[in-house]
Amino acid sequence: MGRTVCRAIETAASEVVGHLALIDLLVSCAHDPDPRCEAARTGAGPGQEHYGGDLLTAGMNSTRGEAVLAIGALLRAADTTPQELLPLLGRLVVDPVMSVRVCAAEAVVALLRHAPETALDLAESLFTDAPVAIHEARTTHRLLTLALIRDTQRFAPELLRALDGPEKAAQHAGVTWAVLSVQGRLIPGLPADPAELATAARQGAAEMAAGDPAYGASLLRGMFHDGDAAVRAAAARSMTDVASLPPGAADDLIGAFLSSPALAEHPETLVRALAGSASRLPSRAIEACQALASVSERNSGEGRRGYAPIQRHLIEAVLRLYRQGDARVRAQCLDIIDTLYRTGAHGLTDALSGER
């Protein structure tokens, strides 16, 4: 019953915020004995955990977890801080069960808009004495990131703890570290270079940088050369959007990618971007096509799978370059077409016929 009430409050938060009668209901739910244990860390069978081990899902299926999610919804809907909710939130951020705390993190993020200093105090309480696995949840990851942006010195020790935590926690922490890095917010005591991070944290940092390559280019250039294949793969995904970057930024990133092992491992990310771009291709696109043709020829000669789609996109990119280029670029395009012809690129003859 308590969970149902809390979900109803959460759903209708904008309409019921300010109704003091709801506080008694939330007080009751905040003191409910459910959950009694860490359900997401309890075995559901051999090699399995309830809720797939996901703390947030477990919290959302508990009464106290739903209570604090309802508090968060009311905080988001309110124009000012509902003071009567703060004691309840203060209780739930130090709940003995992690799955409740990760739900409380959502409410603390909502409170940042109204009362940032109070929210930062609650964030510190939430992280204090909590197992490091608490950073596996996206809610606590977001709270830690926002807290660090507001007070890096205060929350730097918590970031260090998360960076050394379990794989998922370290990956989230790597994302947070990357945000601080590109914003120039890293302070003494925090790792200054991705090479100082654990593999999972570097992968998180690469994912963050690849999601906005113009923003994360300073990290990506080194991560294309990372010693771990998963990190290189995460960084290579930045090439998907490279053709939409400003010309100078695109050329710099393409150059770094072409000189890295990530090119041979993930050529499809770059070739699809060049073939699918609706804008004028960057100046280093011809160099990219030359390198991609070499990768395609090598893969074809070694009988590797996957080179045919690369060739198909490469044909399209080369023909676009031929149409937009000067005499020198056109000559280079013809050399690439010769390479594709030698490897028997499917669709090449039809594509060239369409150009006549």
C-alpha positions as a Markdown table, in Angstrom:
| # | Residue | x | y | z |
|---|---|---|---|---|
| 1 | Met | 0.0 | 0.0 | 0.0 |
| 2 | Gly | 2.8 | 2.4 | 0.9 |
| 3 | Arg | 4.5 | 2.0 | -2.4 |
| 4 | Thr | 1.3 | 2.7 | -4.3 |
| 5 | Val | 0.7 | 5.9 | -2.3 |
| 6 | Cys | 4.3 | 7.1 | -3.0 |
| 7 | Arg | 4.0 | 6.4 | -6.7 |
| 8 | Ala | 0.8 | 8.3 | -6.9 |
| 9 | Ile | 2.5 | 11.3 | -5.2 |
| 10 | Glu | 5.4 | 11.0 | -7.6 |
| 11 | Thr | 3.2 | 10.9 | -10.6 |
| 12 | Ala | 1.0 | 13.9 | -9.5 |
| 13 | Ala | 3.8 | 15.9 | -7.8 |
| 14 | Ser | 3.1 | 19.2 | -9.7 |
| 15 | Glu | -0.5 | 19.1 | -8.6 |
| 16 | Val | -0.1 | 18.0 | -4.9 |
| 17 | Val | 3.1 | 19.8 | -3.9 |
| 18 | Gly | 2.4 | 22.0 | -0.9 |
| 19 | His | -0.4 | 19.7 | 0.5 |
| 20 | Leu | 0.8 | 19.2 | 4.1 |
| 21 | Ala | -1.5 | 16.2 | 4.5 |
| 22 | Leu | 0.9 | 14.3 | 2.3 |
| 23 | Ile | 3.8 | 14.7 | 4.8 |
| 24 | Asp | 2.2 | 12.3 | 7.2 |
| 25 | Leu | 1.9 | 9.7 | 4.5 |
| 26 | Leu | 5.5 | 10.2 | 3.5 |
| 27 | Val | 6.7 | 10.0 | 7.1 |
| 28 | Ser | 4.9 | 6.7 | 7.5 |
| 29 | Cys | 6.5 | 5.3 | 4.3 |
| 30 | Ala | 9.9 | 6.7 | 5.2 |
| 31 | His | 9.8 | 4.6 | 8.4 |
| 32 | Asp | 8.4 | 1.4 | 6.7 |
| 33 | Pro | 10.5 | -1.7 | 7.3 |
| 34 | Asp | 10.6 | -2.4 | 3.6 |
| 35 | Pro | 13.3 | -3.0 | 2.5 |
| 36 | Arg | 14.8 | -5.1 | 5.3 |
| 37 | Cys | 17.9 | -6.1 | 3.3 |
| 38 | Glu | 19.9 | -5.4 | 0.2 |
| 39 | Ala | 17.7 | -7.2 | -2.2 |
| 40 | Ala | 19.8 | -6.4 | -5.3 |
| 41 | Arg | 22.7 | -8.2 | -3.6 |
| 42 | Thr | 20.7 | -11.3 | -2.6 |
| 43 | Gly | 20.9 | -14.4 | -4.7 |
| 44 | Ala | 17.9 | -15.3 | -6.9 |
| 45 | Gly | 19.5 | -18.6 | -8.0 |
| 46 | Pro | 22.8 | -20.0 | -8.9 |
| 47 | Gly | 25.0 | -17.1 | -10.2 |
| 48 | Gln | 22.0 | -14.7 | -10.2 |
| 49 | Glu | 20.9 | -11.7 | -8.1 |
| 50 | His | 17.5 | -10.2 | -7.6 |
| 51 | Tyr | 16.8 | -7.2 | -10.0 |
| 52 | Gly | 19.9 | -8.3 | -11.9 |
| 53 | Gly | 22.0 | -6.7 | -9.1 |
| 54 | Asp | 20.7 | -3.2 | -10.0 |
| 55 | Leu | 20.4 | -1.1 | -6.8 |
| 56 | Leu | 18.2 | 1.5 | -8.3 |
| 57 | Thr | 15.6 | -1.0 | -9.6 |
| 58 | Ala | 15.6 | -2.7 | -6.2 |
| 59 | Gly | 15.1 | 0.7 | -4.5 |
| 60 | Met | 12.2 | 1.5 | -6.8 |
| 61 | Asn | 10.5 | -1.7 | -5.7 |
| 62 | Ser | 10.7 | -0.9 | -2.0 |
| 63 | Thr | 8.6 | 1.4 | 0.2 |
| 64 | Arg | 11.4 | 3.6 | 1.6 |
| 65 | Gly | 12.9 | 3.9 | -1.9 |
| 66 | Glu | 9.6 | 5.0 | -3.4 |
| 67 | Ala | 9.1 | 7.4 | -0.5 |
| 68 | Val | 12.3 | 9.3 | -1.3 |
| 69 | Leu | 11.6 | 9.2 | -5.0 |
| 70 | Ala | 8.3 | 10.9 | -4.2 |
| 71 | Ile | 10.2 | 13.5 | -2.1 |
| 72 | Gly | 12.4 | 14.1 | -5.1 |
| 73 | Ala | 9.4 | 14.6 | -7.4 |
| 74 | Leu | 7.9 | 17.1 | -5.0 |
| 75 | Leu | 11.3 | 19.0 | -4.8 |
| 76 | Arg | 11.4 | 19.2 | -8.6 |
| 77 | Ala | 7.8 | 20.5 | -8.7 |
| 78 | Ala | 8.2 | 23.1 | -6.0 |
| 79 | Asp | 9.2 | 26.7 | -6.6 |
| 80 | Thr | 10.9 | 27.0 | -3.2 |
| 81 | Thr | 12.3 | 24.4 | -0.8 |
| 82 | Pro | 9.5 | 22.6 | 1.1 |
| 83 | Gln | 11.2 | 22.7 | 4.5 |
| 84 | Glu | 9.0 | 20.0 | 5.9 |
| 85 | Leu | 10.6 | 17.5 | 3.5 |
| 86 | Leu | 14.2 | 18.1 | 4.6 |
| 87 | Pro | 14.1 | 16.0 | 7.8 |
| 88 | Leu | 12.7 | 13.1 | 5.9 |
| 89 | Leu | 15.3 | 13.4 | 3.2 |
| 90 | Gly | 18.0 | 13.7 | 5.8 |
| 91 | Arg | 16.9 | 10.4 | 7.3 |
| 92 | Leu | 16.8 | 8.6 | 4.0 |
| 93 | Val | 20.2 | 9.7 | 2.6 |
| 94 | Val | 21.7 | 7.7 | 5.5 |
| 95 | Asp | 19.5 | 4.7 | 5.2 |
| 96 | Pro | 21.3 | 1.5 | 6.0 |
| 97 | Val | 20.2 | -0.1 | 2.7 |
| 98 | Met | 22.1 | 1.1 | -0.4 |
| 99 | Ser | 19.2 | 0.7 | -2.7 |
| 100 | Val | 17.3 | 3.4 | -0.7 |
| 101 | Arg | 20.3 | 5.7 | -0.8 |
| 102 | Val | 20.6 | 5.5 | -4.5 |
| 103 | Cys | 17.0 | 6.6 | -4.8 |
| 104 | Ala | 17.7 | 9.4 | -2.3 |
| 105 | Ala | 20.5 | 10.6 | -4.6 |
| 106 | Glu | 17.8 | 11.7 | -7.1 |
| 107 | Ala | 16.1 | 13.8 | -4.4 |
| 108 | Val | 19.4 | 15.4 | -3.4 |
| 109 | Val | 20.0 | 16.4 | -7.1 |
| 110 | Ala | 16.6 | 18.0 | -7.1 |
| 111 | Leu | 17.4 | 19.9 | -4.0 |
| 112 | Leu | 20.5 | 21.4 | -5.5 |
| 113 | Arg | 18.3 | 23.8 | -7.4 |
| 114 | His | 16.7 | 25.2 | -4.3 |
| 115 | Ala | 19.3 | 24.9 | -1.5 |
| 116 | Pro | 22.7 | 23.9 | -2.9 |
| 117 | Glu | 24.6 | 24.0 | 0.4 |
| 118 | Thr | 22.1 | 21.9 | 2.1 |
| 119 | Ala | 22.1 | 19.5 | -0.8 |
| 120 | Leu | 25.9 | 19.2 | -0.7 |
| 121 | Asp | 25.8 | 18.4 | 3.0 |
| 122 | Leu | 23.2 | 15.7 | 2.3 |
| 123 | Ala | 25.3 | 14.4 | -0.5 |
| 124 | Glu | 28.3 | 14.1 | 1.8 |
| 125 | Ser | 26.2 | 12.2 | 4.3 |
| 126 | Leu | 24.8 | 9.9 | 1.6 |
| 127 | Phe | 28.3 | 8.8 | 0.5 |
| 128 | Thr | 29.8 | 8.6 | 4.0 |
| 129 | Asp | 30.1 | 5.0 | 5.3 |
| 130 | Ala | 28.3 | 3.7 | 2.2 |
| 131 | Pro | 29.9 | 0.7 | 0.4 |
| 132 | Val | 31.8 | 1.8 | -2.7 |
| 133 | Ala | 29.3 | -0.2 | -4.8 |
| 134 | Ile | 26.8 | 2.6 | -4.3 |
| 135 | His | 28.5 | 4.3 | -7.2 |
| 136 | Glu | 27.2 | 1.7 | -9.6 |
| 137 | Ala | 23.9 | 3.5 | -9.8 |
| 138 | Arg | 23.3 | 6.2 | -12.4 |
| 139 | Thr | 21.7 | 8.4 | -9.7 |
| 140 | Thr | 24.7 | 8.5 | -7.4 |
| 141 | His | 26.9 | 8.9 | -10.4 |
| 142 | Arg | 25.0 | 12.0 | -11.4 |
| 143 | Leu | 25.0 | 13.3 | -7.9 |
| 144 | Leu | 28.7 | 12.9 | -7.5 |
| 145 | Thr | 29.4 | 14.6 | -10.8 |
| 146 | Leu | 27.3 | 17.6 | -9.9 |
| 147 | Ala | 28.7 | 17.8 | -6.4 |
| 148 | Leu | 32.3 | 17.7 | -7.7 |
| 149 | Ile | 31.5 | 20.6 | -10.1 |
| 150 | Arg | 30.3 | 22.7 | -7.2 |
| 151 | Asp | 32.9 | 21.7 | -4.7 |
| 152 | Thr | 35.7 | 19.7 | -6.2 |
| 153 | Gln | 37.9 | 19.8 | -3.1 |
| 154 | Arg | 35.2 | 18.5 | -0.8 |
| 155 | Phe | 34.2 | 15.5 | -3.0 |
| 156 | Ala | 37.5 | 14.6 | -4.5 |
| 157 | Pro | 38.2 | 11.8 | -2.0 |
| 158 | Glu | 34.8 | 10.2 | -2.9 |
| 159 | Leu | 35.8 | 10.3 | -6.6 |
| 160 | Leu | 39.1 | 8.6 | -5.8 |
| 161 | Arg | 37.2 | 5.9 | -3.9 |
| 162 | Ala | 34.8 | 5.3 | -6.8 |
| 163 | Leu | 37.7 | 5.2 | -9.4 |
| 164 | Asp | 39.2 | 2.3 | -7.4 |
| 165 | Gly | 35.8 | 0.6 | -6.9 |
| 166 | Pro | 34.1 | -2.3 | -8.7 |
| 167 | Glu | 34.1 | -2.2 | -12.5 |
| 168 | Lys | 30.7 | -0.5 | -13.0 |
| 169 | Ala | 31.4 | 2.0 | -10.2 |
| 170 | Ala | 34.9 | 2.8 | -11.7 |
| 171 | Gln | 33.4 | 3.2 | -15.2 |
| 172 | His | 30.9 | 5.7 | -13.9 |
| 173 | Ala | 33.7 | 7.5 | -12.0 |
| 174 | Gly | 35.7 | 7.6 | -15.2 |
| 175 | Val | 32.9 | 9.5 | -16.9 |
| 176 | Thr | 32.9 | 12.0 | -14.0 |
| 177 | Trp | 36.7 | 12.3 | -14.1 |
| 178 | Ala | 36.5 | 13.1 | -17.8 |
| 179 | Val | 33.9 | 15.8 | -17.2 |
| 180 | Leu | 36.2 | 17.5 | -14.6 |
| 181 | Ser | 39.2 | 17.0 | -17.0 |
| 182 | Val | 37.7 | 18.7 | -20.0 |
| 183 | Gln | 36.3 | 21.5 | -17.8 |
| 184 | Gly | 39.7 | 22.1 | -16.3 |
| 185 | Arg | 38.5 | 21.3 | -12.8 |
| 186 | Leu | 41.0 | 18.6 | -11.8 |
| 187 | Ile | 42.8 | 19.5 | -8.6 |
| 188 | Pro | 46.1 | 18.2 | -7.1 |
| 189 | Gly | 45.5 | 14.7 | -5.7 |
| 190 | Leu | 43.2 | 13.6 | -8.5 |
| 191 | Pro | 44.7 | 11.7 | -11.5 |
| 192 | Ala | 45.9 | 14.2 | -14.1 |
| 193 | Asp | 46.1 | 11.8 | -17.0 |
| 194 | Pro | 43.9 | 9.0 | -18.3 |
| 195 | Ala | 46.9 | 6.6 | -18.1 |
| 196 | Glu | 46.7 | 6.9 | -14.3 |
| 197 | Leu | 43.1 | 5.4 | -14.3 |
| 198 | Ala | 42.1 | 1.8 | -14.1 |
| 199 | Thr | 40.9 | 0.2 | -17.3 |
| 200 | Ala | 37.2 | 0.4 | -16.4 |
| 201 | Ala | 37.6 | 4.1 | -15.5 |
| 202 | Arg | 39.4 | 4.8 | -18.8 |
| 203 | Gln | 36.6 | 3.2 | -20.7 |
| 204 | Gly | 34.1 | 5.4 | -18.9 |
| 205 | Ala | 36.2 | 8.5 | -19.7 |
| 206 | Ala | 36.4 | 7.4 | -23.4 |
| 207 | Glu | 32.7 | 6.9 | -23.6 |
| 208 | Met | 32.1 | 10.4 | -22.2 |
| 209 | Ala | 34.6 | 12.0 | -24.6 |
| 210 | Ala | 33.2 | 10.1 | -27.6 |
| 211 | Gly | 29.7 | 11.2 | -26.8 |
| 212 | Asp | 30.7 | 14.8 | -27.5 |
| 213 | Pro | 34.0 | 14.7 | -29.5 |
| 214 | Ala | 34.3 | 18.4 | -29.9 |
| 215 | Tyr | 34.2 | 18.7 | -26.1 |
| 216 | Gly | 36.3 | 15.6 | -25.4 |
| 217 | Ala | 38.9 | 15.8 | -28.2 |
| 218 | Ser | 41.8 | 16.4 | -25.8 |
| 219 | Leu | 41.2 | 13.0 | -24.2 |
| 220 | Leu | 40.3 | 11.1 | -27.4 |
| 221 | Arg | 43.6 | 11.8 | -29.1 |
| 222 | Gly | 45.4 | 9.7 | -26.5 |
| 223 | Met | 42.7 | 7.1 | -26.0 |
| 224 | Phe | 42.8 | 6.0 | -29.7 |
| 225 | His | 46.3 | 4.6 | -28.7 |
| 226 | Asp | 45.2 | 3.1 | -25.3 |
| 227 | Gly | 46.6 | -0.2 | -24.4 |
| 228 | Asp | 43.2 | -1.7 | -23.9 |
| 229 | Ala | 41.0 | -2.7 | -26.8 |
| 230 | Ala | 37.7 | -1.8 | -25.0 |
| 231 | Val | 39.0 | 1.7 | -24.3 |
| 232 | Arg | 40.0 | 2.1 | -28.0 |
| 233 | Ala | 36.6 | 0.9 | -29.1 |
| 234 | Ala | 34.9 | 3.4 | -26.9 |
| 235 | Ala | 37.0 | 6.2 | -28.2 |
| 236 | Ala | 36.6 | 5.1 | -31.8 |
| 237 | Arg | 32.8 | 5.7 | -31.5 |
| 238 | Ser | 33.6 | 9.5 | -31.6 |
| 239 | Met | 34.3 | 9.1 | -35.3 |
| 240 | Thr | 30.6 | 8.6 | -35.9 |
| 241 | Asp | 30.0 | 12.3 | -35.6 |
| 242 | Val | 33.4 | 13.6 | -36.8 |
| 243 | Ala | 32.1 | 15.0 | -40.1 |
| 244 | Ser | 29.7 | 17.3 | -38.3 |
| 245 | Leu | 32.4 | 19.0 | -36.3 |
| 246 | Pro | 33.9 | 22.3 | -37.2 |
| 247 | Pro | 36.5 | 21.7 | -40.0 |
| 248 | Gly | 39.6 | 22.3 | -37.8 |
| 249 | Ala | 38.4 | 20.1 | -35.0 |
| 250 | Ala | 37.4 | 17.4 | -37.5 |
| 251 | Asp | 40.8 | 17.4 | -39.2 |
| 252 | Asp | 42.6 | 17.2 | -35.8 |
| 253 | Leu | 40.6 | 14.3 | -34.6 |
| 254 | Ile | 40.8 | 12.4 | -38.0 |
| 255 | Gly | 44.5 | 12.9 | -37.9 |
| 256 | Ala | 44.8 | 11.4 | -34.5 |
| 257 | Phe | 42.6 | 8.5 | -35.4 |
| 258 | Leu | 44.5 | 7.7 | -38.6 |
| 259 | Ser | 47.8 | 7.3 | -36.7 |
| 260 | Ser | 46.3 | 5.0 | -34.1 |
| 261 | Pro | 45.6 | 1.2 | -33.9 |
| 262 | Ala | 41.9 | 2.1 | -33.5 |
| 263 | Leu | 41.7 | 2.8 | -37.3 |
| 264 | Ala | 42.4 | -0.8 | -38.3 |
| 265 | Glu | 40.1 | -2.1 | -35.5 |
| 266 | His | 37.2 | 0.2 | -36.1 |
| 267 | Pro | 37.4 | 1.6 | -39.7 |
| 268 | Glu | 33.6 | 1.5 | -40.1 |
| 269 | Thr | 33.0 | 4.3 | -37.6 |
| 270 | Leu | 35.0 | 6.8 | -39.8 |
| 271 | Val | 34.0 | 5.5 | -43.2 |
| 272 | Arg | 30.2 | 5.6 | -42.4 |
| 273 | Ala | 30.6 | 9.2 | -41.1 |
| 274 | Leu | 32.3 | 10.3 | -44.3 |
| 275 | Ala | 29.8 | 8.6 | -46.5 |
| 276 | Gly | 26.8 | 9.8 | -44.6 |
| 277 | Ser | 27.7 | 13.4 | -44.1 |
| 278 | Ala | 25.5 | 16.0 | -45.8 |
| 279 | Ser | 28.0 | 18.8 | -45.4 |
| 280 | Arg | 31.3 | 19.4 | -47.2 |
| 281 | Leu | 33.9 | 16.8 | -46.1 |
| 282 | Pro | 36.9 | 18.0 | -44.0 |
| 283 | Ser | 40.2 | 18.5 | -45.8 |
| 284 | Arg | 41.7 | 15.4 | -44.2 |
| 285 | Ala | 38.9 | 13.3 | -45.6 |
| 286 | Ile | 41.0 | 12.4 | -48.7 |
| 287 | Glu | 43.8 | 11.2 | -46.4 |
| 288 | Ala | 41.2 | 9.2 | -44.4 |
| 289 | Cys | 39.9 | 7.6 | -47.5 |
| 290 | Gln | 43.4 | 6.6 | -48.6 |
| 291 | Ala | 44.0 | 5.0 | -45.2 |
| 292 | Leu | 40.6 | 3.3 | -45.2 |
| 293 | Ala | 41.3 | 1.9 | -48.7 |
| 294 | Ser | 44.6 | 0.4 | -47.4 |
| 295 | Val | 42.7 | -1.2 | -44.5 |
| 296 | Ser | 40.1 | -2.6 | -46.8 |
| 297 | Glu | 42.7 | -4.0 | -49.2 |
| 298 | Arg | 44.6 | -5.6 | -46.3 |
| 299 | Asn | 41.4 | -7.1 | -44.8 |
| 300 | Ser | 40.3 | -8.4 | -48.2 |
| 301 | Gly | 43.7 | -10.0 | -48.8 |
| 302 | Glu | 43.7 | -11.7 | -45.5 |
| 303 | Gly | 40.2 | -13.0 | -45.9 |
| 304 | Arg | 38.8 | -11.1 | -43.0 |
| 305 | Arg | 35.1 | -10.5 | -42.7 |
| 306 | Gly | 33.5 | -7.1 | -42.7 |
| 307 | Tyr | 35.5 | -5.4 | -45.4 |
| 308 | Ala | 32.7 | -5.4 | -48.0 |
| 309 | Pro | 30.5 | -2.8 | -46.1 |
| 310 | Ile | 33.5 | -0.7 | -45.6 |
| 311 | Gln | 34.2 | -0.7 | -49.3 |
| 312 | Arg | 30.6 | 0.2 | -50.0 |
| 313 | His | 30.7 | 3.3 | -47.8 |
| 314 | Leu | 34.2 | 4.1 | -49.0 |
| 315 | Ile | 33.0 | 4.2 | -52.7 |
| 316 | Glu | 30.3 | 6.7 | -51.7 |
| 317 | Ala | 32.8 | 8.9 | -49.7 |
| 318 | Val | 35.4 | 8.9 | -52.5 |
| 319 | Leu | 32.9 | 9.9 | -55.2 |
| 320 | Arg | 31.7 | 12.8 | -53.0 |
| 321 | Leu | 35.3 | 13.9 | -52.6 |
| 322 | Tyr | 35.8 | 13.6 | -56.3 |
| 323 | Arg | 32.9 | 15.9 | -57.0 |
| 324 | Gln | 33.9 | 18.5 | -54.4 |
| 325 | Gly | 37.7 | 18.4 | -54.9 |
| 326 | Asp | 40.2 | 20.1 | -57.1 |
| 327 | Ala | 42.4 | 18.4 | -59.8 |
| 328 | Arg | 44.9 | 17.1 | -57.1 |
| 329 | Val | 42.1 | 15.6 | -55.0 |
| 330 | Arg | 40.5 | 14.1 | -58.0 |
| 331 | Ala | 43.7 | 12.4 | -59.0 |
| 332 | Gln | 44.0 | 11.0 | -55.4 |
| 333 | Cys | 40.4 | 9.8 | -55.6 |
| 334 | Leu | 41.2 | 7.9 | -58.9 |
| 335 | Asp | 44.1 | 6.2 | -57.1 |
| 336 | Ile | 41.8 | 5.0 | -54.4 |
| 337 | Ile | 39.3 | 3.8 | -57.0 |
| 338 | Asp | 42.1 | 1.8 | -58.5 |
| 339 | Thr | 42.8 | 0.2 | -55.1 |
| 340 | Leu | 39.1 | -0.7 | -54.7 |
| 341 | Tyr | 39.1 | -2.1 | -58.2 |
| 342 | Arg | 42.0 | -4.4 | -57.4 |
| 343 | Thr | 40.1 | -5.8 | -54.5 |
| 344 | Gly | 36.9 | -6.4 | -56.5 |
| 345 | Ala | 34.9 | -3.9 | -54.5 |
| 346 | His | 31.2 | -4.8 | -55.0 |
| 347 | Gly | 29.1 | -2.0 | -56.5 |
| 348 | Leu | 32.1 | -0.1 | -57.8 |
| 349 | Thr | 31.3 | -0.4 | -61.5 |
| 350 | Asp | 27.6 | 0.6 | -61.0 |
| 351 | Ala | 28.7 | 3.6 | -58.8 |
| 352 | Leu | 31.1 | 4.8 | -61.5 |
| 353 | Ser | 28.5 | 4.4 | -64.2 |
| 354 | Gly | 26.2 | 6.6 | -62.3 |
| 355 | Glu | 28.8 | 9.4 | -62.3 |
| 356 | Arg | 28.9 | 9.6 | -66.1 |
